[in-house]
Tab-separated table of C-alpha atoms and ligand atoms in Angstrom:
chain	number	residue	atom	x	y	z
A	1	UNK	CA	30.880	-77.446	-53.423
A	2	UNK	CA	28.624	-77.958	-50.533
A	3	UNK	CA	31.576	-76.501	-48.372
A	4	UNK	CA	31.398	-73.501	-50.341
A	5	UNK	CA	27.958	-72.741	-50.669
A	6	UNK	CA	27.448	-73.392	-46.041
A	7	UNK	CA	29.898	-71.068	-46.295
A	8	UNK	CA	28.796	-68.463	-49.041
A	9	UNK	CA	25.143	-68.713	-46.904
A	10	UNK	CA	27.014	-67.729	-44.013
A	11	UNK	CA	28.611	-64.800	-45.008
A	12	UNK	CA	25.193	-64.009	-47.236
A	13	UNK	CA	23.371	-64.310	-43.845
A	14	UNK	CA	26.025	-61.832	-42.128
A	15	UNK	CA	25.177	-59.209	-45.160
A	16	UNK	CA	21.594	-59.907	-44.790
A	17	UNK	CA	20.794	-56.566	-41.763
A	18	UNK	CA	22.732	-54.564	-44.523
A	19	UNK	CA	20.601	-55.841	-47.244
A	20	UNK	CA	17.286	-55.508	-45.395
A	21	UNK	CA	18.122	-51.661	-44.654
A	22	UNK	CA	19.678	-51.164	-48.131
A	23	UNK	CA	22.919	-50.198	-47.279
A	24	UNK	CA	24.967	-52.663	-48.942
A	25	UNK	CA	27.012	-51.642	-52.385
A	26	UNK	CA	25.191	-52.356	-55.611
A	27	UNK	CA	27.073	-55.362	-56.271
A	28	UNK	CA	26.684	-56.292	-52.752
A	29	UNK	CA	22.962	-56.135	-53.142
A	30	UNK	CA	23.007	-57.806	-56.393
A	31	UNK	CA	25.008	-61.089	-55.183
A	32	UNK	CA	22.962	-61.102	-52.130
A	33	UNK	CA	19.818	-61.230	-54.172
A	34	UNK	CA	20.884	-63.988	-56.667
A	35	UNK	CA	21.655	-65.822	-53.501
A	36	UNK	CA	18.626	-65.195	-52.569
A	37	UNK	CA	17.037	-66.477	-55.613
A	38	UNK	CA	19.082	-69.838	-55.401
A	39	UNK	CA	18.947	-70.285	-51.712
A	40	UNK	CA	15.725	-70.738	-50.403
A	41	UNK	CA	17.180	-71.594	-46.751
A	42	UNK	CA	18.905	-68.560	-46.957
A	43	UNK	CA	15.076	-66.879	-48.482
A	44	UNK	CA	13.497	-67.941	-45.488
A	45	UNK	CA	15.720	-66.436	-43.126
A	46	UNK	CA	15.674	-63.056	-45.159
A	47	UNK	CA	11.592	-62.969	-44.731
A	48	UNK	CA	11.975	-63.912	-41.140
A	49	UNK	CA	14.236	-60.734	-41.182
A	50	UNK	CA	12.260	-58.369	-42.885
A	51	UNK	CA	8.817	-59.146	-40.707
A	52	UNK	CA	11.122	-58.235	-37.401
A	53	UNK	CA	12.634	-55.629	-38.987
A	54	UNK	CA	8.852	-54.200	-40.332
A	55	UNK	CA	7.863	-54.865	-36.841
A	56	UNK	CA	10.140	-53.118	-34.822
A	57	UNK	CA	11.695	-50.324	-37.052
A	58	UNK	CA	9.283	-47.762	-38.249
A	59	UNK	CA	9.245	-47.003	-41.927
A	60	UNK	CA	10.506	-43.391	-42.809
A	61	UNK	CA	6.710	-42.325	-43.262
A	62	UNK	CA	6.113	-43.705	-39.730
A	63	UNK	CA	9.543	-42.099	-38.659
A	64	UNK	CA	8.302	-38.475	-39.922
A	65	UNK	CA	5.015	-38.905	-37.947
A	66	UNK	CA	7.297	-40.438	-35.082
A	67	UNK	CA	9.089	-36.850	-35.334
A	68	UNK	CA	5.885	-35.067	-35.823
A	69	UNK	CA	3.904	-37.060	-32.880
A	70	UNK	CA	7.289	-36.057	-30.752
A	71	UNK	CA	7.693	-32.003	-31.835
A	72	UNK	CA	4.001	-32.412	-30.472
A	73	UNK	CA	4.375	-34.138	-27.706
A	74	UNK	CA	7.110	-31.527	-26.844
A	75	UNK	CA	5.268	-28.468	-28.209
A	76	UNK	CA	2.543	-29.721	-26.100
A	77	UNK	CA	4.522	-30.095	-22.857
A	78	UNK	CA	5.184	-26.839	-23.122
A	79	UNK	CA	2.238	-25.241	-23.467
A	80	UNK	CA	0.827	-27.690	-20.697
A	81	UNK	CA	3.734	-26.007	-18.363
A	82	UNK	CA	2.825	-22.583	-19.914
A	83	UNK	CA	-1.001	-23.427	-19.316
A	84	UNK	CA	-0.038	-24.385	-15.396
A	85	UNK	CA	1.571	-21.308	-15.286
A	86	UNK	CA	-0.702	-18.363	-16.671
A	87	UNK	CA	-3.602	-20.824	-14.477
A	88	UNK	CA	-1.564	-20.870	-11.033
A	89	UNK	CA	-1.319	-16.458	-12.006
A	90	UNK	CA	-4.734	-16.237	-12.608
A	91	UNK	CA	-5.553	-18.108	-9.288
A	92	UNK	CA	-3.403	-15.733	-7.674
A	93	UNK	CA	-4.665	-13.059	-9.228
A	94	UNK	CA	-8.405	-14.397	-8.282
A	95	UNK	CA	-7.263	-14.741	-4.550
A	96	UNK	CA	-5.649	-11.249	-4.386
A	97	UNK	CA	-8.623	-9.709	-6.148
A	98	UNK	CA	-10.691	-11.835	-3.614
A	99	UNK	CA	-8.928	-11.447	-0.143
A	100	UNK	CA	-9.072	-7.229	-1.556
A	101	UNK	CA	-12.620	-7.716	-2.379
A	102	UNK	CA	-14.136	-9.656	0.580
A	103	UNK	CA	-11.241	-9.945	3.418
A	104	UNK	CA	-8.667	-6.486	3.653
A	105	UNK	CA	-10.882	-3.904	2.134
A	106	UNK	CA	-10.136	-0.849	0.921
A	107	UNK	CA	-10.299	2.920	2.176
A	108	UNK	CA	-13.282	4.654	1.367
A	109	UNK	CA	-14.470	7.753	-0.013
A	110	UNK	CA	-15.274	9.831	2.449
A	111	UNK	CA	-18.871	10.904	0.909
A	112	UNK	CA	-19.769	7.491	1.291
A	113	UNK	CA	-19.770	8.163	5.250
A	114	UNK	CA	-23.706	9.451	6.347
A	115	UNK	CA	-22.684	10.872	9.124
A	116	UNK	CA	-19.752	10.733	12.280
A	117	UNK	CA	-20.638	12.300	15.515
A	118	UNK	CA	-17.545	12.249	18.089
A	119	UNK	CA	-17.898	12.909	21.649
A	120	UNK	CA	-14.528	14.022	23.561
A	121	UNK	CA	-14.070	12.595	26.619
A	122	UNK	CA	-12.894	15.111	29.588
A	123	UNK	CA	-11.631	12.547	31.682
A	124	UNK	CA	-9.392	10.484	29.224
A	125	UNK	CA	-8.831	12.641	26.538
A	126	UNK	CA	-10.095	10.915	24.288
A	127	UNK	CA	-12.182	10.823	21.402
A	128	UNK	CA	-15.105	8.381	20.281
A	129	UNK	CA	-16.299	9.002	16.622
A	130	UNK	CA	-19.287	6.360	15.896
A	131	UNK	CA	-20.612	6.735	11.961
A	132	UNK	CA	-23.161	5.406	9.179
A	133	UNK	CA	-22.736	4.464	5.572
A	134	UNK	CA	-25.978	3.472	4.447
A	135	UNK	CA	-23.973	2.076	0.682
A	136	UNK	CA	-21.086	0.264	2.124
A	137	UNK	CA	-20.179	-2.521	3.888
A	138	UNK	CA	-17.663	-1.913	6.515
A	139	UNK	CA	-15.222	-4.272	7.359
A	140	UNK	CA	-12.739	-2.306	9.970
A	141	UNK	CA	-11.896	1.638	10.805
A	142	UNK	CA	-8.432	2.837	11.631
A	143	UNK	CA	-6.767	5.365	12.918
A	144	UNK	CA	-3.222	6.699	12.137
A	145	UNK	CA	-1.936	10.129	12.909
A	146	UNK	CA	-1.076	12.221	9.669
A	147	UNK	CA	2.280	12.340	8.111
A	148	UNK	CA	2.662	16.104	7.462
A	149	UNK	CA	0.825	17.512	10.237
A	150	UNK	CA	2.015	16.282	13.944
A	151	UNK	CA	-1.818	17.698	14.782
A	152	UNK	CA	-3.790	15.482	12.930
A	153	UNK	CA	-5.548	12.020	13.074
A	154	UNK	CA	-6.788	10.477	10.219
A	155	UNK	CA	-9.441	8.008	10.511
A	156	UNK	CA	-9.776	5.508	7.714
A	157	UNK	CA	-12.921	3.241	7.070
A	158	UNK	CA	-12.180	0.018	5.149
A	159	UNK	CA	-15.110	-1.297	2.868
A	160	UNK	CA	-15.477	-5.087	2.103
A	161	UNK	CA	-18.215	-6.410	-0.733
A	162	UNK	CA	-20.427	-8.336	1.994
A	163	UNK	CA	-19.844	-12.406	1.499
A	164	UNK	CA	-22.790	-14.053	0.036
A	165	UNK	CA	-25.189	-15.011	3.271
A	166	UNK	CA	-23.478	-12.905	5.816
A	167	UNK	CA	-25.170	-9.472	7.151
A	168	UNK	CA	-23.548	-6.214	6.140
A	169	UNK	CA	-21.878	-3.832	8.294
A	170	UNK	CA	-23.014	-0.248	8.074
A	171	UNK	CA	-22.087	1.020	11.669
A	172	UNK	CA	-18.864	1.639	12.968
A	173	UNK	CA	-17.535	3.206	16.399
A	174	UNK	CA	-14.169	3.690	17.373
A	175	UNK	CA	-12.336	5.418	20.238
A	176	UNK	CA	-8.872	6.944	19.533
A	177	UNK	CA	-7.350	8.082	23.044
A	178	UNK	CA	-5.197	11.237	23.486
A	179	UNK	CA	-6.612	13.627	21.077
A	180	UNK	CA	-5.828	16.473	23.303
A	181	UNK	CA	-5.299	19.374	20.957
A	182	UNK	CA	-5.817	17.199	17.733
A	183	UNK	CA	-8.087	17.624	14.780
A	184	UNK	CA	-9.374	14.311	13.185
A	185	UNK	CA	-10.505	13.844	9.593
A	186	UNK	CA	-12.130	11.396	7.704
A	187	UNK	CA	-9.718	10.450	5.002
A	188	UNK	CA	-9.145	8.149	2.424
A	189	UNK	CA	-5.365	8.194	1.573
A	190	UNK	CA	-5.051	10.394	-2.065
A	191	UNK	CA	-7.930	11.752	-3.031
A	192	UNK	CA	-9.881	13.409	-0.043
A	193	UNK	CA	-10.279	14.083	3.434
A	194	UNK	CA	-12.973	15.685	5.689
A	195	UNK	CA	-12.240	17.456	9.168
A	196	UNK	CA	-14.748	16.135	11.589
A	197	UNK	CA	-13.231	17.272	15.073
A	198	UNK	CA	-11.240	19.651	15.812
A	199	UNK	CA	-10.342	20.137	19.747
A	200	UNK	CA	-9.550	23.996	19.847
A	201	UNK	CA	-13.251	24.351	18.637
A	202	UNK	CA	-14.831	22.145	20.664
A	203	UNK	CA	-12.761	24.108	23.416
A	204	UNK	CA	-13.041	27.620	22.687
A	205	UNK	CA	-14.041	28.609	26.083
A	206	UNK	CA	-11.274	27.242	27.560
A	207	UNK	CA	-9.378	28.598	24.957
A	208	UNK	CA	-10.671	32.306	25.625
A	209	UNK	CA	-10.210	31.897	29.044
A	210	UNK	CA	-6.812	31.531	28.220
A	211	UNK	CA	-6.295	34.572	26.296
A	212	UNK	CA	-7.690	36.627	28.685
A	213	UNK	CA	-5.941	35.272	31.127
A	214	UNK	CA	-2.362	36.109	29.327
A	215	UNK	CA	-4.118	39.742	28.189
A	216	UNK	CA	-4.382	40.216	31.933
A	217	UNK	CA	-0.467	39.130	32.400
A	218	UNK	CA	1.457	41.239	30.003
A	219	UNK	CA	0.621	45.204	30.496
A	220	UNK	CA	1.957	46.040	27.034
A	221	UNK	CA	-0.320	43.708	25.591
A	222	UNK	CA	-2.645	46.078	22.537
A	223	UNK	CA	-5.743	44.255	22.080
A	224	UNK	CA	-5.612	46.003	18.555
A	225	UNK	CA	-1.928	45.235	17.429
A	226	UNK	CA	-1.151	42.115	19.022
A	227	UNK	CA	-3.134	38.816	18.370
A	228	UNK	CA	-3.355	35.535	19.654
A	229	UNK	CA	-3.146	32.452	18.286
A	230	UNK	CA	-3.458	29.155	19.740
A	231	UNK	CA	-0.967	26.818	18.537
A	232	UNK	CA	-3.185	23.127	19.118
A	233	UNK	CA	-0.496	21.148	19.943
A	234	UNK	CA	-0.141	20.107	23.351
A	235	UNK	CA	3.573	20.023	25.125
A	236	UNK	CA	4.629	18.231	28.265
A	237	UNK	CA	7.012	20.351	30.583
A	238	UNK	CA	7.366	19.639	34.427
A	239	UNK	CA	4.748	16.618	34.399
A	240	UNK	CA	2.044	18.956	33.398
A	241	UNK	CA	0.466	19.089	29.876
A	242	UNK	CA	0.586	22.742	27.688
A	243	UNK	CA	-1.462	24.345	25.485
A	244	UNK	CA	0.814	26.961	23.121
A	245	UNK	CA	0.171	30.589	21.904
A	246	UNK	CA	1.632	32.860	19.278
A	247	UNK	CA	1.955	36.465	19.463
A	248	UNK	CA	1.868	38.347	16.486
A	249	UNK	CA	1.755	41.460	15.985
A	250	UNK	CA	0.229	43.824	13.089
A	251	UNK	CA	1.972	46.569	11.433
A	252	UNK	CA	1.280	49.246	9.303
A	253	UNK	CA	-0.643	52.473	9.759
A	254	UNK	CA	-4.666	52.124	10.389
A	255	UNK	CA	-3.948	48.108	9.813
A	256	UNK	CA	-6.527	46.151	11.094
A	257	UNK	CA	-7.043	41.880	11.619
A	258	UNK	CA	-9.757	39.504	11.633
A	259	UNK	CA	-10.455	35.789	11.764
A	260	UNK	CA	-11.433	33.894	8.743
A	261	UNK	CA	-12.235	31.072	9.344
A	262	UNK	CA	-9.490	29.874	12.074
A	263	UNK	CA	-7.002	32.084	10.099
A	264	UNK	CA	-5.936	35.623	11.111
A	265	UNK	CA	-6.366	37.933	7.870
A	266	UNK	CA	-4.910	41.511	8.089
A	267	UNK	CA	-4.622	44.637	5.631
A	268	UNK	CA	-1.153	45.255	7.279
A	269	UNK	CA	1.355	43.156	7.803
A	270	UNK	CA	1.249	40.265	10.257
A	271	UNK	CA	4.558	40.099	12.141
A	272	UNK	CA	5.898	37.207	15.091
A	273	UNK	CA	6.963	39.032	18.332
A	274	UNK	CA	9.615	35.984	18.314
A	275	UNK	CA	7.492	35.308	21.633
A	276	UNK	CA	5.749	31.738	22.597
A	277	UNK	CA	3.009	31.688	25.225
A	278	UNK	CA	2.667	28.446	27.115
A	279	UNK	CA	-0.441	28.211	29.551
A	280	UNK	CA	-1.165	25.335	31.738
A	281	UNK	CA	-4.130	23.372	30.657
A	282	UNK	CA	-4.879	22.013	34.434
A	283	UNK	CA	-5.797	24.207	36.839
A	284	UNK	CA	-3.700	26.514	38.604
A	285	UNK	CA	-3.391	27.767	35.699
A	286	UNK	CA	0.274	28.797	35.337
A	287	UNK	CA	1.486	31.398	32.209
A	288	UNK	CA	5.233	30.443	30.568
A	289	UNK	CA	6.894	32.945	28.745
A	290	UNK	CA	9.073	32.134	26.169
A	291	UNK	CA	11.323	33.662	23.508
A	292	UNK	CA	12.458	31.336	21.245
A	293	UNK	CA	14.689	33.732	19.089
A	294	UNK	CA	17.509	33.230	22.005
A	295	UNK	CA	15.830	30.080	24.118
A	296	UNK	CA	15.119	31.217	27.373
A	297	UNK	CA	12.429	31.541	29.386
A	298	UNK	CA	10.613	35.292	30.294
A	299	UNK	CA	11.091	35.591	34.278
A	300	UNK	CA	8.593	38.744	34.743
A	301	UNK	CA	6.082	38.800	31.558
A	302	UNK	CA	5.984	42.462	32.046
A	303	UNK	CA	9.721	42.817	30.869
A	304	UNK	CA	7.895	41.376	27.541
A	305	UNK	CA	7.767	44.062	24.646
A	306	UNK	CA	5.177	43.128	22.692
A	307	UNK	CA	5.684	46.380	20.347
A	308	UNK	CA	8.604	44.265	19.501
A	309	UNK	CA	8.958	42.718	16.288
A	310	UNK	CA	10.403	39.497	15.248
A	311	UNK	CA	12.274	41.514	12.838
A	312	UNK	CA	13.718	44.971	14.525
B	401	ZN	ZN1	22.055	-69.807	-48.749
């Protein structure tokens, strides 16, 4: 018998895991159990079991916080990475909304300027333009020539907020060379934009002096049909530099023109003579007829009709 029962503890001792975790059959748990009962070798073994097995397997309770404790961990991983996230965007958006504030600037408003005088420069053509804004802090001016209108500059003064200890900036000067026949403005891009120089103003002696001169040239110039007007855009032909005039003429009986402004307003209608004036802006000064309706160039500017229209 004592054969049988080493033996019947072994194979009780094989079932005992099974037992432990309850997943023997009911009469395998019953026989297992009256061993146990009998056997206290076998008893001892089983207790031995059961502490491991309550020491390293957690019960289902502690399973279903395990779980929990885990969907948290993972929940919480992810809102950690979420957290990084939206904080490394708001950093960003700190830095952008810094370098703006304090470092690039932005354009202006051009009522925010005091006042910009501009002195034109004879010798180099160009133009210095030194201002005030009393309310802003100016961190750079630039200058960029207009998109639309091959005449003009525009002139754009970048405000900073001043950095905390540093002195503001309220002055500005800047020189922007070859503004021969330009206009500048103030501007600041999309919502508004001041003239502050314009060269056939500040030249309308020299301008004059021009027109009379090319009165004097064409003998069927009338002084009360045909009108000037001074192109301000300067041309290079033959290494010299060129100042351009329109001729147009008025029609329509008892018609009459005047200037408003720098525009010519009539009561008749204004016509082109299909004729283009060029006049040398160093001296000699040298007349260039031209007719651009067929491209060439006037020899003798009395063979010019200015009764001509651009239309008959
Ligand atoms: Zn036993």
């Amino acid at each position: 018998m004592k054969e049988t029962t080493v033996h019947n503890c072994e194979i009780i001792r094989d079932l005992l895991p099974g037992y432990a975790e309850q997943l023997l059959s009911r009469s395998g748990m019953q026989a297992v159990r009256d061993h146990l009962d009998r056997c206290p070798d076998c008893q001892k073994i089983h207790e031995q079991m059961q502490k491991e097995v309550l020491e390293t397997t957690p019960s289902l309770e502690d399973r279903r916080a395990l779980d929990g404790f885990r969907k948290i961990r993972r929940r919480t991983r992810h809102l950690k990475l979420l957290a990084a996230g939206t904080l490394i965007l708001m950093l960003s958006g700190v830095l952008c909304g810094f370098l703006m504030l304090f470092v690039i600037g932005k354009p202006a408003g051009t009522s925010w300027i005091d006042f910009a005088s501009c002195s034109y420069d004879e010798e180099t053509d160009s133009l210095t333009i030194q201002g005030h804004a009393g309310n802003l802090n100016i961190q750079k001016v630039l200058w960029e020539e207009d998109d639309s209108e091959n005449t003009l500059i525009n002139v754009l003064v970048y405000e900073t907020e001043a950095l905390p200890f540093t002195a503001e900036t309220h002055d500005f000067t800047i020189t922007i060379p070859d503004i021969k026949g330009r206009d500048v403005c103030l501007a600041c891009p999309n919502y508004d934009r001041t003239r502050i120089y314009s060269w056939r103003d500040d030249h309308y002696e020299l301008i004059e002096q021009m027109e009379e001169a090319i009165r004097r040239e064409i003998d069927t110039f009338d002084p009360e049909r045909n009108i000037l007007y001074c192109y301000p855009y300067i041309y290079d032909k033959d290494g010299r530099k060129w100042l351009t005039f329109h001729a147009d003429r008025v029609t329509g009986e008892n018609a009459s023109w005047w200037y408003w402004g720098d525009r010519i307003v009539t009561d008749g209608d204004l016509e082109p003579t299909g004729y283009e004036i060029w006049v040398s802006l160093s001296e000699p000064r040298q007349i260039l007829f031209y007719d651009y309706r067929n491209g060439e160039w006037v020899g003798d500017p009395d063979d010019m009709d200015m009764t001509r229209t651009n239309e008959s």
